[in-house]
Tab-separated table of C-alpha atoms in Angstrom:
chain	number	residue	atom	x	y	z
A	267	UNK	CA	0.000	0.000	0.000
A	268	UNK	CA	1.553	3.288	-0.882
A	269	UNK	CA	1.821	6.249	1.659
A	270	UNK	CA	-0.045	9.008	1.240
A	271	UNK	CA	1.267	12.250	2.024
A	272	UNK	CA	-1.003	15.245	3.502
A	273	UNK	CA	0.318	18.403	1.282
A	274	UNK	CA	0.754	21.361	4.246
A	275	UNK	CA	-1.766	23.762	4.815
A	276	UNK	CA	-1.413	26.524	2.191
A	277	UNK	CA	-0.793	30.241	3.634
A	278	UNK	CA	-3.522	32.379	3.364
A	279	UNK	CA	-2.933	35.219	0.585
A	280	UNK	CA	-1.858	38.562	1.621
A	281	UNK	CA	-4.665	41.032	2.341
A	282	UNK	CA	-3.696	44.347	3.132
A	283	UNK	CA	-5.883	47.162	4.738
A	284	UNK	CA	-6.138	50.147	2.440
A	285	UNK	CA	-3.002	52.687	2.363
A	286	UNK	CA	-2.810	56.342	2.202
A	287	UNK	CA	-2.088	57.812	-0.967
A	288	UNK	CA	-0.288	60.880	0.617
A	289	UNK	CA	3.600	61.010	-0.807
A	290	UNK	CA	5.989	59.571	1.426
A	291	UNK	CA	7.536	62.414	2.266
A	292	UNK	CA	4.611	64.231	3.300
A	293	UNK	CA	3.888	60.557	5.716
A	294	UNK	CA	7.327	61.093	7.002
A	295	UNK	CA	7.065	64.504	7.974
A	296	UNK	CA	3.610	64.175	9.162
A	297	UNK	CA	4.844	61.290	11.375
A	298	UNK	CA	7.869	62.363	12.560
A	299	UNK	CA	6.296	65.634	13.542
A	300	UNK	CA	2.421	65.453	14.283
A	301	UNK	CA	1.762	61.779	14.499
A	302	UNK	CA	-1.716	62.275	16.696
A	303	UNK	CA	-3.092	64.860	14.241
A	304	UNK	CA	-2.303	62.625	11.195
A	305	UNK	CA	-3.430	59.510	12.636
A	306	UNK	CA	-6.746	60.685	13.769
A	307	UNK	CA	-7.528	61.984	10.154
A	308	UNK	CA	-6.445	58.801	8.417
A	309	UNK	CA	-8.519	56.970	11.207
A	310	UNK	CA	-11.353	59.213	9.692
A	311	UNK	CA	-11.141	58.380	5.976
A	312	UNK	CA	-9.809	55.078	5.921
A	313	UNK	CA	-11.134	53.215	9.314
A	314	UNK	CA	-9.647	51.940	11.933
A	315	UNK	CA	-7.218	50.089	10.322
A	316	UNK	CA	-4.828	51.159	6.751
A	317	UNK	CA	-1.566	51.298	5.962
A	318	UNK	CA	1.581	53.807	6.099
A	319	UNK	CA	4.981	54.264	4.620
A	320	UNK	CA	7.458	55.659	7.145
A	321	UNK	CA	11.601	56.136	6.722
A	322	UNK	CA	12.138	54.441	10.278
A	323	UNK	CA	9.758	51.500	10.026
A	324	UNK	CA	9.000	51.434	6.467
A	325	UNK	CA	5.500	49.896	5.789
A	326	UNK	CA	3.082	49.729	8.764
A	327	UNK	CA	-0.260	48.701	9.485
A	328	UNK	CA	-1.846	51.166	11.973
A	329	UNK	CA	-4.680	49.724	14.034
A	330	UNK	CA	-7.291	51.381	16.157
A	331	UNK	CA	-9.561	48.749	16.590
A	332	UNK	CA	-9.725	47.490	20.119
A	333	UNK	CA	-10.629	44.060	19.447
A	334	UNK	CA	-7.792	43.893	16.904
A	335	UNK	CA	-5.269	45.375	19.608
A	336	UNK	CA	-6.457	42.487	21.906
A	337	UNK	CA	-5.360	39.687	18.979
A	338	UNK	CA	-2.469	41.777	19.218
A	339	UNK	CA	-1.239	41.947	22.603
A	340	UNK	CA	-2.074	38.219	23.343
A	341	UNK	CA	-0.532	36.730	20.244
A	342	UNK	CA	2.693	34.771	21.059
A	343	UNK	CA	6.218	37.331	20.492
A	344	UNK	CA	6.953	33.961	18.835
A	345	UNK	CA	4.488	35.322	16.114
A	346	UNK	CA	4.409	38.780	16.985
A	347	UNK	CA	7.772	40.484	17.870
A	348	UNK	CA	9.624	43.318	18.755
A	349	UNK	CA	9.292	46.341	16.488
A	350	UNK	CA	12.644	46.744	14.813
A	351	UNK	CA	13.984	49.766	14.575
A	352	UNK	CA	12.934	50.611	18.222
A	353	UNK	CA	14.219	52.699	21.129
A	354	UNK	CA	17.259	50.670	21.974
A	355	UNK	CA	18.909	52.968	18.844
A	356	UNK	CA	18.744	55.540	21.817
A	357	UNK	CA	19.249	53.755	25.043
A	358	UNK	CA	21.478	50.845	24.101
A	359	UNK	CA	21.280	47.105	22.868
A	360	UNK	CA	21.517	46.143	26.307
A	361	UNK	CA	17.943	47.443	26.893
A	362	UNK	CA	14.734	45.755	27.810
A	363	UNK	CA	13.529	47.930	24.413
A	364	UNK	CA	16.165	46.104	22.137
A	365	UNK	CA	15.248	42.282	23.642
A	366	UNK	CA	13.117	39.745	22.372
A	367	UNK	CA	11.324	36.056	22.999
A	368	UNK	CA	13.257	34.306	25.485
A	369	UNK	CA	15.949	37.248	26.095
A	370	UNK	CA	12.859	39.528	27.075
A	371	UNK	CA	10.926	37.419	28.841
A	372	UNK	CA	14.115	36.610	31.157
A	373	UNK	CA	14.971	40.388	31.564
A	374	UNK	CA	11.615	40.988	32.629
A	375	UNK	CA	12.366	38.645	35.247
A	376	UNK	CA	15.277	40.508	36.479
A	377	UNK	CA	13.764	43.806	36.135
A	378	UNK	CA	10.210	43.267	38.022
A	379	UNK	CA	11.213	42.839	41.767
A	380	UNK	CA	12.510	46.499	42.141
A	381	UNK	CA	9.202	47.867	41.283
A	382	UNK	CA	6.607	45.548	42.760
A	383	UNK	CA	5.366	45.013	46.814
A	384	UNK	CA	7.843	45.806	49.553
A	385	UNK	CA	10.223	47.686	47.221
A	386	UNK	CA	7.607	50.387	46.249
A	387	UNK	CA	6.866	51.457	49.647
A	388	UNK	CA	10.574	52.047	50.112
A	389	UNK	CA	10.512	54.508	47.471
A	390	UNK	CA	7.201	56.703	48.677
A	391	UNK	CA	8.773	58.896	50.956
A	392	UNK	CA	11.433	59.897	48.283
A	393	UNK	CA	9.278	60.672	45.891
A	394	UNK	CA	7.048	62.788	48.700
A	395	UNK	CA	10.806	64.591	49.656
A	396	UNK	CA	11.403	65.166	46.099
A	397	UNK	CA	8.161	66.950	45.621
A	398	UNK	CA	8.498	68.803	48.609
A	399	UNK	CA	12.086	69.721	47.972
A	400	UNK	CA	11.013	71.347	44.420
A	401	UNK	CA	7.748	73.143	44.965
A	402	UNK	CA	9.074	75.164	47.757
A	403	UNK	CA	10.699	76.807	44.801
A	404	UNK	CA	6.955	77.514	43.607
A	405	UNK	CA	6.121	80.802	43.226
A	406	UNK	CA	2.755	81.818	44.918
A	407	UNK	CA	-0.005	83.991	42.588
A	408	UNK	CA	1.520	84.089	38.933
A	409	UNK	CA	1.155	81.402	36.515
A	410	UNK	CA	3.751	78.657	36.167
A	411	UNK	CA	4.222	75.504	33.809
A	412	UNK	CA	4.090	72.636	35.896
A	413	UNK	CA	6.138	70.435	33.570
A	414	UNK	CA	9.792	71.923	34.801
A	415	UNK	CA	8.943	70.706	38.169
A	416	UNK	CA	7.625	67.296	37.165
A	417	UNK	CA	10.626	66.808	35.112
A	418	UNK	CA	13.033	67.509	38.471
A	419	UNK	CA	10.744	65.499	40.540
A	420	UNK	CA	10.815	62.537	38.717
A	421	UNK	CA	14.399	62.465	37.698
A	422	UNK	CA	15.448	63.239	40.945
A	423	UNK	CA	12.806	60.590	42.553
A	424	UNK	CA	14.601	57.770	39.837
A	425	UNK	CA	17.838	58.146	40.394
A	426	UNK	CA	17.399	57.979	44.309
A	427	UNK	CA	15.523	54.655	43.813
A	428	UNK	CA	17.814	53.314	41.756
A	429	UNK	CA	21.226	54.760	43.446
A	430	UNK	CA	19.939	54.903	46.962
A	431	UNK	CA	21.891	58.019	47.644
A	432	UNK	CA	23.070	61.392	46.294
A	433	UNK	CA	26.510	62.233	45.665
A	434	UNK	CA	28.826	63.783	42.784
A	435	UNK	CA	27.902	61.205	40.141
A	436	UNK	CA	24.403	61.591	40.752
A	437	UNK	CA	25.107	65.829	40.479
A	438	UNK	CA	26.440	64.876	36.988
A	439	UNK	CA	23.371	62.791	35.890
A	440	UNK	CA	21.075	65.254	37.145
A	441	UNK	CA	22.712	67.497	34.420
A	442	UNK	CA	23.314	65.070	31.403
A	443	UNK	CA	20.570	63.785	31.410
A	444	UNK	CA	17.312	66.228	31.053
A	445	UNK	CA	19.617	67.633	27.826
A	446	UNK	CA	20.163	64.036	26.265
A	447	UNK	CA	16.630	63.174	26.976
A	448	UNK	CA	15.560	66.118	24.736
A	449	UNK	CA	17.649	65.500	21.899
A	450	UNK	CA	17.137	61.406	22.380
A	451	UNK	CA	13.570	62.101	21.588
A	452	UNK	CA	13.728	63.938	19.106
A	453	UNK	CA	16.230	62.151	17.402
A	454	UNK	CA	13.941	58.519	17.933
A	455	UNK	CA	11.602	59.904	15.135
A	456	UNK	CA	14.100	60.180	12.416
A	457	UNK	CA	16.157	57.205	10.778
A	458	UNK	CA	19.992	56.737	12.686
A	459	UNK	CA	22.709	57.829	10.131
A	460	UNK	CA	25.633	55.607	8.917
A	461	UNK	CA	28.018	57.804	11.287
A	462	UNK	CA	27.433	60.977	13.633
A	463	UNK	CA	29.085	63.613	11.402
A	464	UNK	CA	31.328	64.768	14.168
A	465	UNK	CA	31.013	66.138	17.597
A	466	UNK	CA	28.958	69.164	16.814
A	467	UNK	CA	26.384	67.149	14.742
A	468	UNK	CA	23.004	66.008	16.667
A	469	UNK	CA	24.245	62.183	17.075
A	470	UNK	CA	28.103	63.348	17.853
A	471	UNK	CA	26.167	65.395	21.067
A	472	UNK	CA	23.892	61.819	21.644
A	473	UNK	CA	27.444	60.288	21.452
A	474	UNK	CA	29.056	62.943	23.813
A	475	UNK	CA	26.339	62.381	26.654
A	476	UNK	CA	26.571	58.694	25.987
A	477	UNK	CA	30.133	58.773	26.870
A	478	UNK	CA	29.995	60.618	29.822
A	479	UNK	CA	26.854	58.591	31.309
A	480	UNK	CA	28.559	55.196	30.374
A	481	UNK	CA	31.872	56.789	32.927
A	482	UNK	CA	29.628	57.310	35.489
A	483	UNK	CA	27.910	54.679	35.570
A	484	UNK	CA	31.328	52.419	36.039
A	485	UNK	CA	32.190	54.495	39.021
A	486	UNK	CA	28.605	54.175	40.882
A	487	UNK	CA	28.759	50.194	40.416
A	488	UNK	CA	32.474	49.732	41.541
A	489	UNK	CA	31.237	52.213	44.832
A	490	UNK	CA	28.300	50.195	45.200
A	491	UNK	CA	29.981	46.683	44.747
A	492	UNK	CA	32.492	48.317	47.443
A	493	UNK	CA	30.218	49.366	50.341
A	494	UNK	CA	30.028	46.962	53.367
A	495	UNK	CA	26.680	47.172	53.542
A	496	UNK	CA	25.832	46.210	50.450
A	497	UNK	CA	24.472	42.947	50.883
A	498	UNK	CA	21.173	44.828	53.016
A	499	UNK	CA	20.809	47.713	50.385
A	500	UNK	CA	17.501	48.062	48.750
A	501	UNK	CA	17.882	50.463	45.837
A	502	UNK	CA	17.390	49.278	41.870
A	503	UNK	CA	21.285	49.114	40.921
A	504	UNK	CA	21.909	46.837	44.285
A	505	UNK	CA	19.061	44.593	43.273
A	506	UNK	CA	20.419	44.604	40.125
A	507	UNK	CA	23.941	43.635	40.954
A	508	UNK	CA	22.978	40.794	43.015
A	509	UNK	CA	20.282	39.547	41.237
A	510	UNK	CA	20.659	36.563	38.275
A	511	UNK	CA	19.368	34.556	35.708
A	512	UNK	CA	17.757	30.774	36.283
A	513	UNK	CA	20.834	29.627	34.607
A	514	UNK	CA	23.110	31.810	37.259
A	515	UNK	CA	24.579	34.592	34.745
A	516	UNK	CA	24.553	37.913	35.571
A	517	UNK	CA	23.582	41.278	33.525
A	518	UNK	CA	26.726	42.406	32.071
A	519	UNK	CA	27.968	45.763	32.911
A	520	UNK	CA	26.586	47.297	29.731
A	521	UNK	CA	23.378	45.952	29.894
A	522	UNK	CA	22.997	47.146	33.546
A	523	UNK	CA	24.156	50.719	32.227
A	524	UNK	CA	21.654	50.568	28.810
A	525	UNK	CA	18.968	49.286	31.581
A	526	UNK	CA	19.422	52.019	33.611
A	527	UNK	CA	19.551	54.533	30.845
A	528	UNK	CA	16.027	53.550	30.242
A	529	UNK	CA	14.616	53.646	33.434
A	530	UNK	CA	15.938	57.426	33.892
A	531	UNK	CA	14.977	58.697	30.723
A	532	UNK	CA	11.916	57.243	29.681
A	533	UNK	CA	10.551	56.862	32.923
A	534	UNK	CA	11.011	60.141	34.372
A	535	UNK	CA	9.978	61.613	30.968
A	536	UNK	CA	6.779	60.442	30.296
A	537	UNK	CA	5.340	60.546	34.265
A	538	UNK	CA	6.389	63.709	34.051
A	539	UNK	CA	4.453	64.532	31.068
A	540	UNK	CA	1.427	62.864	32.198
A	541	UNK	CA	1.446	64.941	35.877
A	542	UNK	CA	1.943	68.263	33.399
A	543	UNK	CA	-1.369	67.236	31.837
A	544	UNK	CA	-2.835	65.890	35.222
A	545	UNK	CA	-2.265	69.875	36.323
A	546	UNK	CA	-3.767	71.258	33.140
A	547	UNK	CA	-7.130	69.023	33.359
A	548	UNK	CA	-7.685	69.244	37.045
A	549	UNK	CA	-7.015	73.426	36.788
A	550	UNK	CA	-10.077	73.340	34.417
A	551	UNK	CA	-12.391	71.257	36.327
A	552	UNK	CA	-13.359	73.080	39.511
A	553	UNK	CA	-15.771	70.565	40.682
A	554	UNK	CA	-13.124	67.744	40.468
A	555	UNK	CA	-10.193	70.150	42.071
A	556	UNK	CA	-12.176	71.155	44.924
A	557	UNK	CA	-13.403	67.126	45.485
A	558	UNK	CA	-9.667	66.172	45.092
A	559	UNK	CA	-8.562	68.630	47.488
A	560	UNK	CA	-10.777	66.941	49.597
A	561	UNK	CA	-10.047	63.477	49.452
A	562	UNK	CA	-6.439	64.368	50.199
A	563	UNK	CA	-7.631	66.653	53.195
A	564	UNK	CA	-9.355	63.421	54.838
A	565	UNK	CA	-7.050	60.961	53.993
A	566	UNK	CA	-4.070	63.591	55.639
A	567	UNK	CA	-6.568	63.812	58.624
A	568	UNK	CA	-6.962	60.606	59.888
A	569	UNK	CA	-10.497	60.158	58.103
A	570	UNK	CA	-11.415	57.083	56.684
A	571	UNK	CA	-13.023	57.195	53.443
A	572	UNK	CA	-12.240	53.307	51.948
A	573	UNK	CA	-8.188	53.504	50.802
A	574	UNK	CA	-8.761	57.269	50.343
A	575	UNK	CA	-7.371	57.787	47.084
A	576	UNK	CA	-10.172	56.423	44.697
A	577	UNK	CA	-10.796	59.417	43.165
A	578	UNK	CA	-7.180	60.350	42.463
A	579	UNK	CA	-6.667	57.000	40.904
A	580	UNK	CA	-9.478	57.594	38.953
A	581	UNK	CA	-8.339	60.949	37.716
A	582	UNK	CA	-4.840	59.327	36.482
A	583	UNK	CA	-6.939	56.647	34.624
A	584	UNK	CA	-8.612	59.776	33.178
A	585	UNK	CA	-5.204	62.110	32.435
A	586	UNK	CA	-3.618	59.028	30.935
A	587	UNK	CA	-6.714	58.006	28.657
A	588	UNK	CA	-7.490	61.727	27.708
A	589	UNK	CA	-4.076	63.015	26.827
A	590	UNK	CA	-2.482	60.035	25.830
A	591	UNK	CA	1.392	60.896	25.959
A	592	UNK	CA	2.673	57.875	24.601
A	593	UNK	CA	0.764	57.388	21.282
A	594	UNK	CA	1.679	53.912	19.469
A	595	UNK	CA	2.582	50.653	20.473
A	596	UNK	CA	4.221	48.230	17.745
A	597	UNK	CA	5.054	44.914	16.373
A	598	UNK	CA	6.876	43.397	14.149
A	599	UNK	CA	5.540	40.148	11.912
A	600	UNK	CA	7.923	37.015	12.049
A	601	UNK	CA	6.115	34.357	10.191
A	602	UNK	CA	5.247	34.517	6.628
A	603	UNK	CA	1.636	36.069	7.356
A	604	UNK	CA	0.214	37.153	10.168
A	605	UNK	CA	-3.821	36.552	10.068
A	606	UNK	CA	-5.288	40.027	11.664
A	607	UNK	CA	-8.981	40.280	11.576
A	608	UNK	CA	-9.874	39.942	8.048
A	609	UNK	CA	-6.552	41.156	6.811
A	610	UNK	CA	-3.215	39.158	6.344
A	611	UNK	CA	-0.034	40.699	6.681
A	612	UNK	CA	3.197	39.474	5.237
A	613	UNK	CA	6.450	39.637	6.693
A	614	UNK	CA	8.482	42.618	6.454
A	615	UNK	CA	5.408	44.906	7.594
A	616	UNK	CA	4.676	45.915	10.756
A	617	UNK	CA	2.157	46.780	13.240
A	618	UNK	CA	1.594	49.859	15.252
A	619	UNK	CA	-1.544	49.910	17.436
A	620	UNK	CA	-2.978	53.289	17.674
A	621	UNK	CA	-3.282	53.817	21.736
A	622	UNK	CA	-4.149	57.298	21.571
A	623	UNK	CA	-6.855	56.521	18.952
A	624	UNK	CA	-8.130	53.826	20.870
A	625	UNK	CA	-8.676	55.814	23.895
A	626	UNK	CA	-10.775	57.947	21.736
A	627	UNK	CA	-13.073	54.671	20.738
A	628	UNK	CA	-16.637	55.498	21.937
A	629	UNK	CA	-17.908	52.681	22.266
A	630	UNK	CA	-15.316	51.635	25.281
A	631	UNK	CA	-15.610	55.527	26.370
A	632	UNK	CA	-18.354	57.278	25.817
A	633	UNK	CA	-18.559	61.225	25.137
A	634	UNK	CA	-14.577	60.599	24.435
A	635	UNK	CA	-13.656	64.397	24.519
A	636	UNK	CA	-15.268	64.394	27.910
A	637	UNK	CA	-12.370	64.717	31.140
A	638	UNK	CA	-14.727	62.294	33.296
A	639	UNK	CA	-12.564	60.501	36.267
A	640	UNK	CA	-16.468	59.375	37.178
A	641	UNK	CA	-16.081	56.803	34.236
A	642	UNK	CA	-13.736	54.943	36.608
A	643	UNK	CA	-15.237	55.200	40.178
A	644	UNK	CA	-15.898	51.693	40.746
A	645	UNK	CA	-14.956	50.455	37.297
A	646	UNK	CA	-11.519	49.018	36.274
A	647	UNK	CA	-10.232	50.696	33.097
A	648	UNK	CA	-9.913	47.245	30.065
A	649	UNK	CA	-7.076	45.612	29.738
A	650	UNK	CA	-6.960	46.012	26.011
A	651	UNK	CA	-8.233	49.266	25.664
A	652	UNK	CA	-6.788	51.357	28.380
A	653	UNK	CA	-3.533	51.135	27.267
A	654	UNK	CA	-0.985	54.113	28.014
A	655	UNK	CA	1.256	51.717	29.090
A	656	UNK	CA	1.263	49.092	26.050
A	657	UNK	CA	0.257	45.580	26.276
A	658	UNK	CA	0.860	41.717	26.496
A	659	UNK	CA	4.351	40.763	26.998
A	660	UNK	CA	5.906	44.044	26.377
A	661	UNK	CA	3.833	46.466	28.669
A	662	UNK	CA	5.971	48.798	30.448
A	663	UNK	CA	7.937	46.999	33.299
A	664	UNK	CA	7.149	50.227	35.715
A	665	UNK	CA	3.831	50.671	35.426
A	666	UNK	CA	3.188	50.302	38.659
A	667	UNK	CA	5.892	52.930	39.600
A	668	UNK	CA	4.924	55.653	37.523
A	669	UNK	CA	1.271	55.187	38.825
A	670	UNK	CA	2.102	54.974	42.180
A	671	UNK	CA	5.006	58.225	41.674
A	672	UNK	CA	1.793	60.039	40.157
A	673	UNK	CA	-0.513	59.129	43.465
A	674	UNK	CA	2.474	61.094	45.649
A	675	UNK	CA	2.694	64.059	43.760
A	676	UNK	CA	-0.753	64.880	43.304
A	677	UNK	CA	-1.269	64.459	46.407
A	678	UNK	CA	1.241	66.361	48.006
A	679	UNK	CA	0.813	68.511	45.589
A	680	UNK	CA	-3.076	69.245	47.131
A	681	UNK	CA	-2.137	68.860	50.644
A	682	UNK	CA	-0.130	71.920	50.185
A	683	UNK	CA	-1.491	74.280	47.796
A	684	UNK	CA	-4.236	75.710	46.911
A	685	UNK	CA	-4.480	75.255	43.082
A	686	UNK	CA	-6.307	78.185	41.332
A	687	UNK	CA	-8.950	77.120	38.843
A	688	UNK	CA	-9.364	78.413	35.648
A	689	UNK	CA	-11.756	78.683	32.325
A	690	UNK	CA	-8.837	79.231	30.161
A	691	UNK	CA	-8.925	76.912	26.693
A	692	UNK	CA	-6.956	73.648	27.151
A	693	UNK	CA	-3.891	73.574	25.938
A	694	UNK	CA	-2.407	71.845	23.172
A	695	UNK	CA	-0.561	68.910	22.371
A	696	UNK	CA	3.279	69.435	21.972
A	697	UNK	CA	5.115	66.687	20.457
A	698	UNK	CA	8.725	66.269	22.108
A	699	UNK	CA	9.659	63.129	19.451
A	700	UNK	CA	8.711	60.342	21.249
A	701	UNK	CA	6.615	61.804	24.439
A	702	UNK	CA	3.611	64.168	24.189
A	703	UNK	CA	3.512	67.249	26.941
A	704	UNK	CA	0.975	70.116	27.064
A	705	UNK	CA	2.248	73.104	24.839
A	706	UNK	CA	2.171	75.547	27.212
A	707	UNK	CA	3.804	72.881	30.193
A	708	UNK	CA	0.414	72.699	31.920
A	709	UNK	CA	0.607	75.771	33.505
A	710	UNK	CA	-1.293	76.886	36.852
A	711	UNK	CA	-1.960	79.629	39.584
A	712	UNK	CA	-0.887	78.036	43.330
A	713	UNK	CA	-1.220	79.538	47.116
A	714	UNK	CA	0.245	77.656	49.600
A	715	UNK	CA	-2.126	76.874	52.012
């Protein structure tokens, strides 16, 4: 009897969402400059899902549909990986951003003790100093943006957690790296050139700072390898240090330095962004400001009102939903189509979910333009549709943080100061390259109280 032989399962054909007609250099300025504008008009003629031409990623599919952006973020990053080019151009191969599969899920491993239980509570009061420290700078009366100050609070708040103590070093990276944040973000929306064109050039500077950082770091480890206590020491580099792989490696020296490089500049960036905006919303809703101020009053006081920071929470939900400040989340495609919805996607593209036009969906959200923390009192924001933070495998490692760094501020913040409401317009969106601030720096009226 001869064998027969079952033929493989043919691939599906490719079937690709429609695709802007704009030129592409008119998509890669648009992109590069005003991504939130352009997306939300393509979103209008085209749908929720179509198709882009960009210098740094080449062809994309852009989704906004939540459902889609669920298949997304719970597809295997055996199928779905990495987007390539992504921010480790910036911050080093050695970063979380630059890993994949197995080498991500490992580093993950590594990198979620320090900012998770026990470990968060050490770094409350630091944050609370920090925020003291810096708005008793604030002057009382006269309009401000808020933004400066966030900036300084959270830098200052992450390199205390993850150095445990001040000192020269720290002096330094306090003034490298606000500057090389700047020009790393701006420079993540444009494609990385062959060489830097010297030290005066844009990427000789990136180099420059790179440099510097990189000596800095070596001294901080060799200090913190050398203090006798450092077996009982509880800030992010320690934990680092000691801390290995299932197999018993260790992070190499570079990768702790690229690692670190990411948690300073693009965490402290984009909380700090997001508290700008928190200050800009809350200044415009009087009724919200005046039941915030109160929450924080009882909580201060001794009163119990259930964990006494619903409302807050809810209002971060809100800032982060409303003025999204991280606006894409993407994928790459690793087998030789990837079935999305109705469409199938070869390799070579890849896919950027829309997060900021997703928040706008109003269906999930209704009255979208509406700032409403009420929508969630009592409700827990979906997983695959609240999204500031990304999803699946490759949400953002200090989420948790950055929510938790937001809860101090604001309400120290309140405790405080009396913040001055106001029926100015809201102001605009201000692209920085990769993070989204309000134009003006979310400006506001205090009086200490």
């Amino acid at each position: 009897m001869s064998e027969v032989v079952t033929a493989p399962p043919a691939s599906p054909a490719v079937r690709l969402p429609p695709a802007t007609r704009l030129p592409k250099v008119f998509q890669a300025f648009a992109f590069a400059m005003s991504r939130r504008r352009m997306m939300r008009r393509l979103a209008r003629r085209y749908g929720n899902v179509f198709m882009l031409t960009v210098p740094i990623f080449g062809r994309v599919v852009v989704v906004a549909d939540p459902q889609l952006a669920k298949q997304i973020f719970t597809t295997s990053p055996e199928d779905l990986g990495n987007i390539k080019p992504n921010l480790s151009r910036i911050l080093g191969s050695g970063s979380v951003f630059a890993l994949d599969r197995d080498d991500h899920r490992r580093r993950r491993r590594l990198l979620a003790p320090p900012f998770h239980g026990k470990s968060m509570k050490n770094y409350e009061a630091i944050i609370e100093e920090e925020t003291l420290r810096e708005t008793a700078e604030w002057l009382e009366g006269q309009p401000f943006p808020t933004l400066p100050s966030m900036m300084r609070i959270t830098l200052n708040a992450i390199l205390r957690a993850v150095f445990g103590a001040d000192g020269a070093e720290l002096d330094e990276l306090r003034r490298i790296i606000p500057p090389w944040v700047t020009l790393g973000s701006r420079l993540a929306a444009f494609p990385k050139p062959e060489r830097n064109f010297g030290p005066y050039s844009p990427w000789g500077r990136l180099d420059q700072f790179r440099r510097r950082y990189d000596a800095l770091i070596d001294k901080l480890i060799d200090a913190e390898r050398a203090d006798p206590n450092f077996e009982d020491r509880t800030d992010v580099l320690a934990l680092l240090l000691r801390s290995s792989y299932d197999d018993g490696s260790v992070m190499s020296r570079k990768d702790i330095g690229d690692e670190l490089l990411t948690l300073l500049a693009a965490g402290h960036e984009t909380t700090a962004a997001t508290l700008g905006w928190a200050f800009e919303r809350i200044s415009r809703h009087p009724e919200l400001l005046a039941a915030l101020v109160e929450e924080a009053d009882n909580v201060g006081q001794g009163v119990d009102h259930g964990d006494g920071q619903e409302l807050r929470q809810a209002t971060i939900l809100e800032v982060q939903r409303a003025r999204t400040v991280i606006d894409f989340a993407g994928r790459s495609v690793y087998p030789p189509v990837y079935q999305l919805g109705e469409w199938v996607i070869p390799r070579g593209v890849s896919i950027i979910v829309s997060i900021g036009q997703i928040h706008e969906n109003a269906d999930i959200f209704p009255d979208p333009e509406r700032f409403d923390p009420q929508r969630f009192i009592g409700n827990k924001p979906s997983t695959f549709a609240w999204i500031p933070f990304g999803g699946g495998t490759r949400r953002c490692v200090g989420a948790a943080f950055a929510n938790m760094e937001m809860d101090v501020v604001l309400r120290t913040v309140l405790r405080h100061f009396t913040i001055e409401a106001t029926d100015a317009p809201g102001e605009d969106w201000y692209c920085r390259g990769v993070a989204y601030t309000p134009k003006d720096g979310g400006r506001i009226v205090v009086r200490r109280r």
